[in-house]
Short mmCIF file of C-alpha atoms in Angstrom, two decimals:
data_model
loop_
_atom_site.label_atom_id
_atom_site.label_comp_id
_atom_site.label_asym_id
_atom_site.label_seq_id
_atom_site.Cartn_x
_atom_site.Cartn_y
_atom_site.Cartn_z
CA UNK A 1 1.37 19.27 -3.89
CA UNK A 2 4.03 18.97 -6.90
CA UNK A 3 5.68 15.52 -5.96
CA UNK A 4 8.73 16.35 -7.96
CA UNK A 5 9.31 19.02 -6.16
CA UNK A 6 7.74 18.54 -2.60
CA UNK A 7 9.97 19.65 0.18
CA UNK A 8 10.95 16.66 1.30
CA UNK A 9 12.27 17.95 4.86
CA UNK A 10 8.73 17.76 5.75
CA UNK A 11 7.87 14.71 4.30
CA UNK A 12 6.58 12.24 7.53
CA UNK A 13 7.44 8.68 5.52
CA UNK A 14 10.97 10.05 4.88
CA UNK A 15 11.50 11.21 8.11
CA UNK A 16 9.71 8.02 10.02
CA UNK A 17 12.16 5.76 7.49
CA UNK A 18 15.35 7.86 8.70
CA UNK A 19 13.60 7.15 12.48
CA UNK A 20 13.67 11.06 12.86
CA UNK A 21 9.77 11.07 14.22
CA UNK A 22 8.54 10.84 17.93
CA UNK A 23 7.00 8.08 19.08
CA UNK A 24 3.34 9.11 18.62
CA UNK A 25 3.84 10.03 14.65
CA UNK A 26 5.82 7.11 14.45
CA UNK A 27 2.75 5.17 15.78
CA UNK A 28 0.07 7.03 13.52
CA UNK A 29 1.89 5.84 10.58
CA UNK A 30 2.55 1.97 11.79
CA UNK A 31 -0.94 1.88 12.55
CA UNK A 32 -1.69 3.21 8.70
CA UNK A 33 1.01 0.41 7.87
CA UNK A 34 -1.00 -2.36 9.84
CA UNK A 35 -3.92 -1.39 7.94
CA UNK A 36 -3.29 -0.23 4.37
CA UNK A 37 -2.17 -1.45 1.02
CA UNK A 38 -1.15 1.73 -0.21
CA UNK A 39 1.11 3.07 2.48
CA UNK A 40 3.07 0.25 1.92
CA UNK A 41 3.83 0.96 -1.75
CA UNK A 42 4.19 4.52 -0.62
CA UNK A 43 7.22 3.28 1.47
CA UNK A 44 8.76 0.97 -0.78
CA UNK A 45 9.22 4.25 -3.07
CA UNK A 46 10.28 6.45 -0.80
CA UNK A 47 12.67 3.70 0.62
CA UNK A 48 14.00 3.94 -3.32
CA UNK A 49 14.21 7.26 -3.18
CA UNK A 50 16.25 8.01 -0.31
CA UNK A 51 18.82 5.14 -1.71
CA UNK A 52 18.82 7.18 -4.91
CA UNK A 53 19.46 10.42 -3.44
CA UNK A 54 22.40 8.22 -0.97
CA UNK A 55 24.29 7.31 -4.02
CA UNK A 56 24.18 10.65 -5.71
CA UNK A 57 25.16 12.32 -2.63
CA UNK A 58 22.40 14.47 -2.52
CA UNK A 59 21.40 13.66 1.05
CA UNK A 60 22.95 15.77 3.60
CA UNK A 61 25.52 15.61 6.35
CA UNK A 62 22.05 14.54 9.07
CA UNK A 63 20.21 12.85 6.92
CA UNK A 64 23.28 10.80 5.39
CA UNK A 65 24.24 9.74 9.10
CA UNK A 66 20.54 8.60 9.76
CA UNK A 67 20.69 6.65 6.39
CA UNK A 68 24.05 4.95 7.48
CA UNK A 69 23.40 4.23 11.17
CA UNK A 70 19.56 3.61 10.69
CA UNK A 71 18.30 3.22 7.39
CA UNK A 72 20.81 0.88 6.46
CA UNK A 73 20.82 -1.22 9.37
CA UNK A 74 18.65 -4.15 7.57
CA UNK A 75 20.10 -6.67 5.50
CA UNK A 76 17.05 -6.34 2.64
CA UNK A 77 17.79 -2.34 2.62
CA UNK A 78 21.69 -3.23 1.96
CA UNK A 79 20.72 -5.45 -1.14
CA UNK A 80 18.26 -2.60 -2.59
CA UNK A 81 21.15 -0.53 -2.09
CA UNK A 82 23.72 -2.86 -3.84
CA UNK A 83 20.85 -3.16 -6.08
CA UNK A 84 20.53 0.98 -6.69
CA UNK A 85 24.23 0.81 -7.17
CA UNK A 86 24.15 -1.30 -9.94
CA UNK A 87 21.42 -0.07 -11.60
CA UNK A 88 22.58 3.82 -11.40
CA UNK A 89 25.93 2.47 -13.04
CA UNK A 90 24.41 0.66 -15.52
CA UNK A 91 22.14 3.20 -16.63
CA UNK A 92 25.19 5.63 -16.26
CA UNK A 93 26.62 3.92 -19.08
CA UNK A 94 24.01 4.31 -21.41
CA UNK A 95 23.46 6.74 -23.97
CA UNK A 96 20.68 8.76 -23.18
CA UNK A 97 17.58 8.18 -24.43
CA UNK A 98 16.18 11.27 -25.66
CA UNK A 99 12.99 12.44 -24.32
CA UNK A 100 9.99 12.22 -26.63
CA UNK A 101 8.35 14.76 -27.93
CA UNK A 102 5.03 16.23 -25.95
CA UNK A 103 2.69 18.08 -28.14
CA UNK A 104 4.26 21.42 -25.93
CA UNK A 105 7.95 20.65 -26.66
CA UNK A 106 7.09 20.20 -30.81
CA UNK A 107 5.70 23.46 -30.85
CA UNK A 108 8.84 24.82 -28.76
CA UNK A 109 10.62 23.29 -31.04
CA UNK A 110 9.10 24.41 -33.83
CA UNK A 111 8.58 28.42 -32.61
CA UNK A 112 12.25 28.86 -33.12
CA UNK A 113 12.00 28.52 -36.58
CA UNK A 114 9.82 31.54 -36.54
CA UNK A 115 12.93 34.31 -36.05
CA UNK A 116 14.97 32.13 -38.94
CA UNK A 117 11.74 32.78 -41.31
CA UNK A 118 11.34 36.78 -40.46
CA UNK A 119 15.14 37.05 -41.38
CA UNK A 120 16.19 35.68 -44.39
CA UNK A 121 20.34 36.64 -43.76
CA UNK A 122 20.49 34.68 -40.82
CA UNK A 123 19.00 31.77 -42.90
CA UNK A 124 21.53 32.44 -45.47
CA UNK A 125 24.31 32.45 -43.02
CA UNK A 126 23.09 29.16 -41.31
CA UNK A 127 22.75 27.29 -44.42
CA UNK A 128 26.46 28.09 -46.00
CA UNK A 129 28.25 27.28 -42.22
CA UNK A 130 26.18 23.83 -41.96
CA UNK A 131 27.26 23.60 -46.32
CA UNK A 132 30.55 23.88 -44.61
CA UNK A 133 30.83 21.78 -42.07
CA UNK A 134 29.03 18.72 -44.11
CA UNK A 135 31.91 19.53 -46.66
CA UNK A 136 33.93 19.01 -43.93
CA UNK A 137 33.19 16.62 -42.31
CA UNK A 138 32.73 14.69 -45.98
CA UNK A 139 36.34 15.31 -46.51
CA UNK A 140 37.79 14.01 -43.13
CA UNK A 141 35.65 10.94 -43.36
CA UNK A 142 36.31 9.76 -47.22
CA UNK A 143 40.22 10.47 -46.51
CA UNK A 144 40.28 7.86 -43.38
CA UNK A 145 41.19 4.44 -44.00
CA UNK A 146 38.33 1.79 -42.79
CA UNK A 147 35.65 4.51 -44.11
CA UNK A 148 32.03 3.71 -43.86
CA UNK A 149 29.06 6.04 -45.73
CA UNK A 150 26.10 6.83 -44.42
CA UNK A 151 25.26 7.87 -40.88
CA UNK A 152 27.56 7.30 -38.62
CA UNK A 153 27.54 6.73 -34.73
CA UNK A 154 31.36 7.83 -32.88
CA UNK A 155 32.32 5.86 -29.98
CA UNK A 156 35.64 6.79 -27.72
CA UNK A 157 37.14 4.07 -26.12
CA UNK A 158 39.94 4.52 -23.53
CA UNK A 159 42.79 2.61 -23.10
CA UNK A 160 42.55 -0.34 -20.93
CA UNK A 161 38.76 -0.08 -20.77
CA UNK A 162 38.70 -3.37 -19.58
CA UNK A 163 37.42 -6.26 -16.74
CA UNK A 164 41.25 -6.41 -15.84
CA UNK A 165 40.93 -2.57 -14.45
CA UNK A 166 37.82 -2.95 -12.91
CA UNK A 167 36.31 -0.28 -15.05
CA UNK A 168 33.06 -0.40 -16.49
CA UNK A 169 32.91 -1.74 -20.46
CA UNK A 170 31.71 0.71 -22.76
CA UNK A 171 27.66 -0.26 -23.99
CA UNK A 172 26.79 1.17 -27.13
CA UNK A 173 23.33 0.74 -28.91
CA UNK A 174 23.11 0.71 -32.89
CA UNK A 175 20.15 1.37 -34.23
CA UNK A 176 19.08 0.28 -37.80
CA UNK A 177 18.89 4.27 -38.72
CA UNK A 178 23.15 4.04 -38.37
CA UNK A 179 25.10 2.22 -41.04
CA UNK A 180 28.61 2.42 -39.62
CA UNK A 181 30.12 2.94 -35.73
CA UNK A 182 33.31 5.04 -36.12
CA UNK A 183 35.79 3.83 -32.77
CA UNK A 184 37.90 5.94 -31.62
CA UNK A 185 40.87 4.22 -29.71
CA UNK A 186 42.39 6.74 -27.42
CA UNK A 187 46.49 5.98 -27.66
CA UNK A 188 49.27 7.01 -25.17
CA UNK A 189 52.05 7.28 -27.85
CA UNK A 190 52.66 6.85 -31.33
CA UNK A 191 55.71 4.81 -32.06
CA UNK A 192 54.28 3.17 -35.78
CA UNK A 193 53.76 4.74 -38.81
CA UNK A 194 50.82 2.07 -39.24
CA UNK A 195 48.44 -0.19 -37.21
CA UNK A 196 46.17 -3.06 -37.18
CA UNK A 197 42.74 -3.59 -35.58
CA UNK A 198 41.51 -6.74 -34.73
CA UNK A 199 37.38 -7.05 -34.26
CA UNK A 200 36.85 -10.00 -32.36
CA UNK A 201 32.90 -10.78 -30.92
CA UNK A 202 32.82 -13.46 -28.31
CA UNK A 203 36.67 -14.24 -28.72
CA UNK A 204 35.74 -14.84 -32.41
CA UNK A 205 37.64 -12.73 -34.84
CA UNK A 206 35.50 -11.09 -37.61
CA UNK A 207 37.63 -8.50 -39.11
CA UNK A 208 41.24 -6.70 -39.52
CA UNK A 209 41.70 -3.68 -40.60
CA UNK A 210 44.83 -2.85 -41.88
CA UNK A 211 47.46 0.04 -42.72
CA UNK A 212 45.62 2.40 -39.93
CA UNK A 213 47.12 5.70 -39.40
CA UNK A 214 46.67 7.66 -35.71
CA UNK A 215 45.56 11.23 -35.52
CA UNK A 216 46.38 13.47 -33.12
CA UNK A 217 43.85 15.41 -31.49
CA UNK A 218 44.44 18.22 -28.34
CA UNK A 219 48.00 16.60 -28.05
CA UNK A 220 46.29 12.80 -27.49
CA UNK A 221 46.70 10.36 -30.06
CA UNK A 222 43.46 8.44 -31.60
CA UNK A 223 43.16 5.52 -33.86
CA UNK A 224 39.90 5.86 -36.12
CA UNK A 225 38.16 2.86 -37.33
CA UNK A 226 35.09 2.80 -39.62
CA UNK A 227 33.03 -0.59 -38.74
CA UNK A 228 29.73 -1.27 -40.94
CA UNK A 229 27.12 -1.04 -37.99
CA UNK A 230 24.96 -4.56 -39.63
CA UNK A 231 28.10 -6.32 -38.02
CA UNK A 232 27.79 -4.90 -34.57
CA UNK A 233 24.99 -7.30 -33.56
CA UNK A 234 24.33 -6.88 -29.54
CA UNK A 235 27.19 -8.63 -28.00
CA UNK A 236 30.66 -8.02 -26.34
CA UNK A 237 33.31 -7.20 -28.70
CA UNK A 238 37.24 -6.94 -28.24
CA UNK A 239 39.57 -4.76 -30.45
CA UNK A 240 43.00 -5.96 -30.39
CA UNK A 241 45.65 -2.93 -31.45
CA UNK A 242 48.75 -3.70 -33.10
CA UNK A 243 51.33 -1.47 -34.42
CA UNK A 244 53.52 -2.49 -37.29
CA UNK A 245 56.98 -2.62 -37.53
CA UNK A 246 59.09 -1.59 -40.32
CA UNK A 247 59.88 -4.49 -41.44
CA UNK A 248 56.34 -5.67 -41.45
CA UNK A 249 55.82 -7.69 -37.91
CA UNK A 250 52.68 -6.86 -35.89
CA UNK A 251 53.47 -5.92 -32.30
CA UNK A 252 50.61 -6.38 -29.70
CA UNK A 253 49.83 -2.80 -27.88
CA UNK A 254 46.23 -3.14 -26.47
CA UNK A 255 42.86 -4.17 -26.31
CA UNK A 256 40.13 -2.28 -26.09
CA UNK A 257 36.21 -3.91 -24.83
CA UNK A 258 33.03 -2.62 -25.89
CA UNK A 259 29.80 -4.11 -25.50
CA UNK A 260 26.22 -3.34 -28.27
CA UNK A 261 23.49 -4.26 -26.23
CA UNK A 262 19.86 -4.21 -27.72
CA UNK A 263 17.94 -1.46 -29.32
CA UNK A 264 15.48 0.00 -26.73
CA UNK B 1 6.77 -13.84 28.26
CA UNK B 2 7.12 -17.53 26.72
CA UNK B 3 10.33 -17.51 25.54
CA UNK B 4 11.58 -21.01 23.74
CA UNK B 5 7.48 -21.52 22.92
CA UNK B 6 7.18 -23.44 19.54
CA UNK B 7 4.33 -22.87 17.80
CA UNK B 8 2.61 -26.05 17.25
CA UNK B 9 -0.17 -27.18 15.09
CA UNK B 10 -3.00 -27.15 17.34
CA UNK B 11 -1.77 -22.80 18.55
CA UNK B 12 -1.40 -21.96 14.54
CA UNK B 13 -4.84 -23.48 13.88
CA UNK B 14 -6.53 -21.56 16.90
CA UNK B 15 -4.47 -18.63 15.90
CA UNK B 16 -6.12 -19.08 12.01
CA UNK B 17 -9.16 -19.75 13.52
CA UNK B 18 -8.93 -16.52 15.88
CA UNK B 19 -8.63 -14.33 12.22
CA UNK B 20 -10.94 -15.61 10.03
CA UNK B 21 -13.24 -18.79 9.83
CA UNK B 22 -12.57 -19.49 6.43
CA UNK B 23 -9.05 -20.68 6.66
CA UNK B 24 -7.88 -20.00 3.37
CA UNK B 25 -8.60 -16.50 4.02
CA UNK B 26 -7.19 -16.95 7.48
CA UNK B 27 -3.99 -17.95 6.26
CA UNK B 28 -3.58 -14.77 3.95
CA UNK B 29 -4.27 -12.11 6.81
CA UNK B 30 -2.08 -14.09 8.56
CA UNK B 31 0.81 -13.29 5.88
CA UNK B 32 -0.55 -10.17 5.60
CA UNK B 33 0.09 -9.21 8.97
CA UNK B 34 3.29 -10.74 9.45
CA UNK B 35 4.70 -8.60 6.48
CA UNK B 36 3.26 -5.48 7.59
CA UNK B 37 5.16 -6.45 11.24
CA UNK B 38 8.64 -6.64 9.09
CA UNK B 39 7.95 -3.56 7.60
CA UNK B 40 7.47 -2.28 10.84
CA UNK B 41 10.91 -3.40 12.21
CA UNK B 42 12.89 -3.19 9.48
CA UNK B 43 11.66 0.82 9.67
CA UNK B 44 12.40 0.62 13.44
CA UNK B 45 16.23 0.06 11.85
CA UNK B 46 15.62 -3.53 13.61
CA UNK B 47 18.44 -6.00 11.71
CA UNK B 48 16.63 -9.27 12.47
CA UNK B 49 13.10 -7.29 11.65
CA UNK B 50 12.13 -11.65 9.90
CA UNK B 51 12.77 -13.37 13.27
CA UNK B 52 11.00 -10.59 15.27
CA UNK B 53 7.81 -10.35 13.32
CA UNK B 54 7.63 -14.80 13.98
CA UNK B 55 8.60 -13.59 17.37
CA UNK B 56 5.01 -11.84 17.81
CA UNK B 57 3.27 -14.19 15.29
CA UNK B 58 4.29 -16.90 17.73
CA UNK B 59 3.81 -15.00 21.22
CA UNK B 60 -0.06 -13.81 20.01
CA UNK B 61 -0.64 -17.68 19.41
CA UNK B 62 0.71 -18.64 23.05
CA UNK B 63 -1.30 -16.32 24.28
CA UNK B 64 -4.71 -16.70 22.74
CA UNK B 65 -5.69 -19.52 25.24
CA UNK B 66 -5.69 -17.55 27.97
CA UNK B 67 -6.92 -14.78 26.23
CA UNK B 68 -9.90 -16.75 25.34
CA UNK B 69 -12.53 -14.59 23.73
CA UNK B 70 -12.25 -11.64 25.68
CA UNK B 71 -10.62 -9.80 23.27
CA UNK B 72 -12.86 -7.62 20.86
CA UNK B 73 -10.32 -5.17 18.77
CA UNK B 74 -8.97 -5.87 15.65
CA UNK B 75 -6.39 -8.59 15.75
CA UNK B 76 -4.06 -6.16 14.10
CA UNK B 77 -3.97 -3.89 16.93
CA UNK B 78 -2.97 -6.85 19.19
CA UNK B 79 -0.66 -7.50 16.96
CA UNK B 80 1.12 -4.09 16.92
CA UNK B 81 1.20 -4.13 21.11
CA UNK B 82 2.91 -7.67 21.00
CA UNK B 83 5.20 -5.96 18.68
CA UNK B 84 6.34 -2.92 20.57
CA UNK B 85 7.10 -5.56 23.18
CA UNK B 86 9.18 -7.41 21.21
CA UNK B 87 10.88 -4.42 19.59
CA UNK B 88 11.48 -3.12 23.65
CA UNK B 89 13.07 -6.64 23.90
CA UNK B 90 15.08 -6.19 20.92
CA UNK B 91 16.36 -2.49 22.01
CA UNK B 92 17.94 -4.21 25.01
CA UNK B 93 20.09 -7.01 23.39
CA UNK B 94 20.81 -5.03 20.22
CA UNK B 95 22.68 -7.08 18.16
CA UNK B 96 25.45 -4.94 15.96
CA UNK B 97 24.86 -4.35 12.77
CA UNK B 98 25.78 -6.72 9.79
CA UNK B 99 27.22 -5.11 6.61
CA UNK B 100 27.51 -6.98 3.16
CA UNK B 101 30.81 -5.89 1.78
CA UNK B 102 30.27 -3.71 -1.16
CA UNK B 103 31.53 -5.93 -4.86
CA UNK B 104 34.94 -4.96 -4.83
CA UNK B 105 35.62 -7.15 -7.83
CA UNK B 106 35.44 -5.88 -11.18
CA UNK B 107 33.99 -9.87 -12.34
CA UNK B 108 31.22 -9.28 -9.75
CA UNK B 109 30.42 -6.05 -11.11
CA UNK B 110 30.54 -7.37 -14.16
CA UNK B 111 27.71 -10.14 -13.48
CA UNK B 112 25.88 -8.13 -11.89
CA UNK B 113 25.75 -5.33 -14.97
CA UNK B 114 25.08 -9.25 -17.23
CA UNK B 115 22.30 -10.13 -14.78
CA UNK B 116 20.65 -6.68 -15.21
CA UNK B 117 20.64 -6.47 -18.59
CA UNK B 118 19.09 -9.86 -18.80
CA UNK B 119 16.24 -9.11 -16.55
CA UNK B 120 15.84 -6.02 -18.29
CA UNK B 121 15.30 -7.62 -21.90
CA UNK B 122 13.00 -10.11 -20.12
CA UNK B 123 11.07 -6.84 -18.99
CA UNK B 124 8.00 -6.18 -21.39
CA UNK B 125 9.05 -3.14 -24.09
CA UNK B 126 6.50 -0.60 -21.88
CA UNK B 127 8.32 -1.48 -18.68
CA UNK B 128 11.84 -1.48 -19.87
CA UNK B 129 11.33 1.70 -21.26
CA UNK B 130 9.75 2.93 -17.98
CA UNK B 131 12.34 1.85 -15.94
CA UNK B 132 15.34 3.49 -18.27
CA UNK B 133 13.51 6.59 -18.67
CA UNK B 134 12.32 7.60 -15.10
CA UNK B 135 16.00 6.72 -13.29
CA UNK B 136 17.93 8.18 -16.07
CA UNK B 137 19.46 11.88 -16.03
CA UNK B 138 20.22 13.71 -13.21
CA UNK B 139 18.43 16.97 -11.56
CA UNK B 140 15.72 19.18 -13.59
CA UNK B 141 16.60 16.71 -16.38
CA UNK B 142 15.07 13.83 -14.98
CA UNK B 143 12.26 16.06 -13.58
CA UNK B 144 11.55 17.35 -17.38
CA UNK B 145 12.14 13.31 -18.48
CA UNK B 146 9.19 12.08 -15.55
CA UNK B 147 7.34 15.00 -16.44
CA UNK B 148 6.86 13.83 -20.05
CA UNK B 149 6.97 9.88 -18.96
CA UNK B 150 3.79 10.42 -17.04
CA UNK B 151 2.44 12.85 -19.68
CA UNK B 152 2.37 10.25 -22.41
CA UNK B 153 1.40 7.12 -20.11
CA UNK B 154 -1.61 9.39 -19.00
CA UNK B 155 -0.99 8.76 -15.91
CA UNK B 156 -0.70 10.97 -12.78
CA UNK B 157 3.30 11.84 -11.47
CA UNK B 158 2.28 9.33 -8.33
CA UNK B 159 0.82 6.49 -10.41
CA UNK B 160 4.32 6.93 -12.60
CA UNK B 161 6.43 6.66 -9.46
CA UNK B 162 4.75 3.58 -7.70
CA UNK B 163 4.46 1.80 -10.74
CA UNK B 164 8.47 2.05 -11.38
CA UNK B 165 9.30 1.28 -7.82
CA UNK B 166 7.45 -2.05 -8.59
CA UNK B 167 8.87 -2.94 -11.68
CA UNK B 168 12.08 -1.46 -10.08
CA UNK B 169 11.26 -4.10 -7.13
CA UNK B 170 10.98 -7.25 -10.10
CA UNK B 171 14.21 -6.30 -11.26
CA UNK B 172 16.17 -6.91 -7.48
CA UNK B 173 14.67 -10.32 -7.10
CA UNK B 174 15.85 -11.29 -11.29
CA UNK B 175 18.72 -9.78 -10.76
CA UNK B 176 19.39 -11.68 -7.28
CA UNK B 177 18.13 -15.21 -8.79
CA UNK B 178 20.27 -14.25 -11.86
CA UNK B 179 23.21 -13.87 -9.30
CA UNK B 180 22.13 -16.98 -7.59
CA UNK B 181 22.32 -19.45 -10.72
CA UNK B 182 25.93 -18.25 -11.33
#
């Protein structure tokens, strides 16, 4: 049987965890409990799995009643549910870590190429839209104040991504391969002609970056910021928006909290 | 029934005695069984599935004097009879359910993401990845992603899935002592 893709309707641990089976299955699998070591890992993962498939919603209407009124009846099952919650969030708010490359997938990978080799206009055509859009993208990046060179990893952040909201803070990993993090600071309005940024790790102010212009983008305003990445050591980090008046006086508009946690 | 029996140290050592000679090895069946009686409870959606496995710990021990050596089965299977006593017991006086309250606080949410990542750096690199990769993603992507996980560990889709339940299982307790200590 596939496990990834057993039916698990018919799967008797589920079903004797959800206290769906009779009393006689339910006793052929105690008695399997009473006497072996692996049934018992067997149900730990299953127990996992149905807390997973709780908190995705992917359980339905019967089976999500059963989890509720039965399942979740035990204190220990509440914490590994509190627990799933947390850990679904947190790895919610991760990039994704790309999947490595099996000897099958390189070849896939590598098979397209084929067509691009037996048709030398389509290469052609590729290679002056991605001349292009590198001359593009060259352009909007050296005419942005706070530029960095090099490669670049773009982050969004929302206003009032913060504790105060009860949102989650923004994790970002920088690996060596980047040299620079461009932010983008989502804005409401755009009342100043200029703005300030202020980088502060750990309530400790590193940088300010000054004479920032916003850009508008689908009729939303953003603030770009190029930060050199060897500064983003794994921490939590607070960027403190000001706009500037005419007459030169910084006026407080918002903070924004990101957090670089390690390199996997 | 002896209800309000204590279990003193003369019935635990007769008890011991009763499951192995060597009581060192005794004393681990003993654990053994009383875990596997939780499981059992805490599957029967019993809320106090602790107290109820001592429950039949303690009744089997009250009982082995007059039991005397008549018995022949496995002690587990003596065991599992005192249980579904104790469970028919429990059915009757049903005590409601208890709920924790969900973190409703964005600080507790907060220290609970901290706590994570701190018992996830303490992970080894192998395990840390392990864990990331196989709960990551959603749908056929995360079959594709445990598909390849298991590929390059070598390791059959099974193997893959009990060993991140365990290491999945290391991470509640950190993450609760991490919780604890704040």
């Amino acid at each position: 049987m596939n496990i990834w893709k057993r039916n698990t309707e018919n799967d008797e641990v589920r079903q004797y965890l959800l206290g769906n089976l009779s009393d006689s299955a339910r006793e052929r699998i105690e008695r399997h409990v009473l006497n072996e070591a692996e049934i018992n890992e067997e149900l730990q993962a299953t127990e996992d799995e149905l807390i997973d498939q709780y908190l995705s919603h992917k359980l339905g209407a019967r089976e999500r009643e059963q989890f509720e009124t039965h399942f979740l009846v035990t204190r220990e099952r509440q914490r590994k549910l509190l627990f799933g919650q947390t850990l679904r969030s947190y790895l919610g708010s991760l990039p994704v870590v790309p999947h490595r490359n099996s000897s099958r997938s390189v070849a896939a990978y590598f098979s397209r190429f084929k067509l691009f080799v037996q048709r030398p206009v389509v290469i052609a055509s590729i290679v002056f839209a991605v001349a292009l859009g590198v001359l593009g993208v060259y352009w909007s990046v050296s005419h942005r104040p706070g530029r960095v060179t090099g490669t670049t990893l773009a982050i969004t952040l929302g206003p009032g991504s913060s504790r105060a909201n009860g949102e989650k803070i923004k994790r970002i990993e920088v690996p060596a391969s980047y040299s620079s993090v461009e932010v983008r600071l989502e804005m409401g309005t755009n009342e100043y002609t200029n703005y300030e940024v202020e980088l502060l790790r750990e309530h400790q102010s590193l940088n300010t970056y000054k004479k920032l212009q916003a850009l508008q983008n689908d009729g939303a305003y953003v603030l770009p910021l190029g930060i050199p990445a060897n500064m983003l050591v794994p921490g939590d980090y607070t960027l403190k928006l000001s706009g500037v008046t005419n007459s030169g006086q910084t006026e407080f508009k918002e903070q924004y909290l990101f957090r670089v946690i390690p390199v996997r | 029934m002896k209800k309000n029996w204590v279990l003193s140290q003369e019935s635990f050592d007769t008890l011991l005695k009763w499951l192995s000679p060597n009581r060192d090895h005794a004393g681990q069946i003993y654990e053994d069984i009383r875990q596997r009686l939780i499981r059992i409870f805490t599957a029967r959606g019993c809320n106090e599935a602790e107290d109820l496995a001592d429950e039949t710990m303690n009744r089997v021990a009250s009982k082995l004097p007059e039991m005397g050596e008549t018995y022949s089965g496995e002690p587990a299977r003596y065991f599992y009879a005192v249980a579904n006593n104790v469970h028919l017991e429990f059915l009757r006086r049903k005590p409601p359910a208890l709920f924790f309250p969900a973190p409703d606080d964005s600080r507790e949410v907060e220290d609970r993401f901290r706590c994570l990542e701190n018992c996830l750096t303490a992970l080894n690199h192998e395990n840390r990845d392990l864990v990331i990769q196989y709960y990551q993603d959603d749908k056929q992507a995360k079959i594709d992603r445990r598909k390849l996980l298991a590929k390059r560990l070598g390791i059959a889709p099974n193997a893959l899935r009990i060993r991140a339940c365990r290491i999945r299982g290391s991470l509640l307790k950190c993450v609760e002592e991490c919780l604890g200590r704040k």
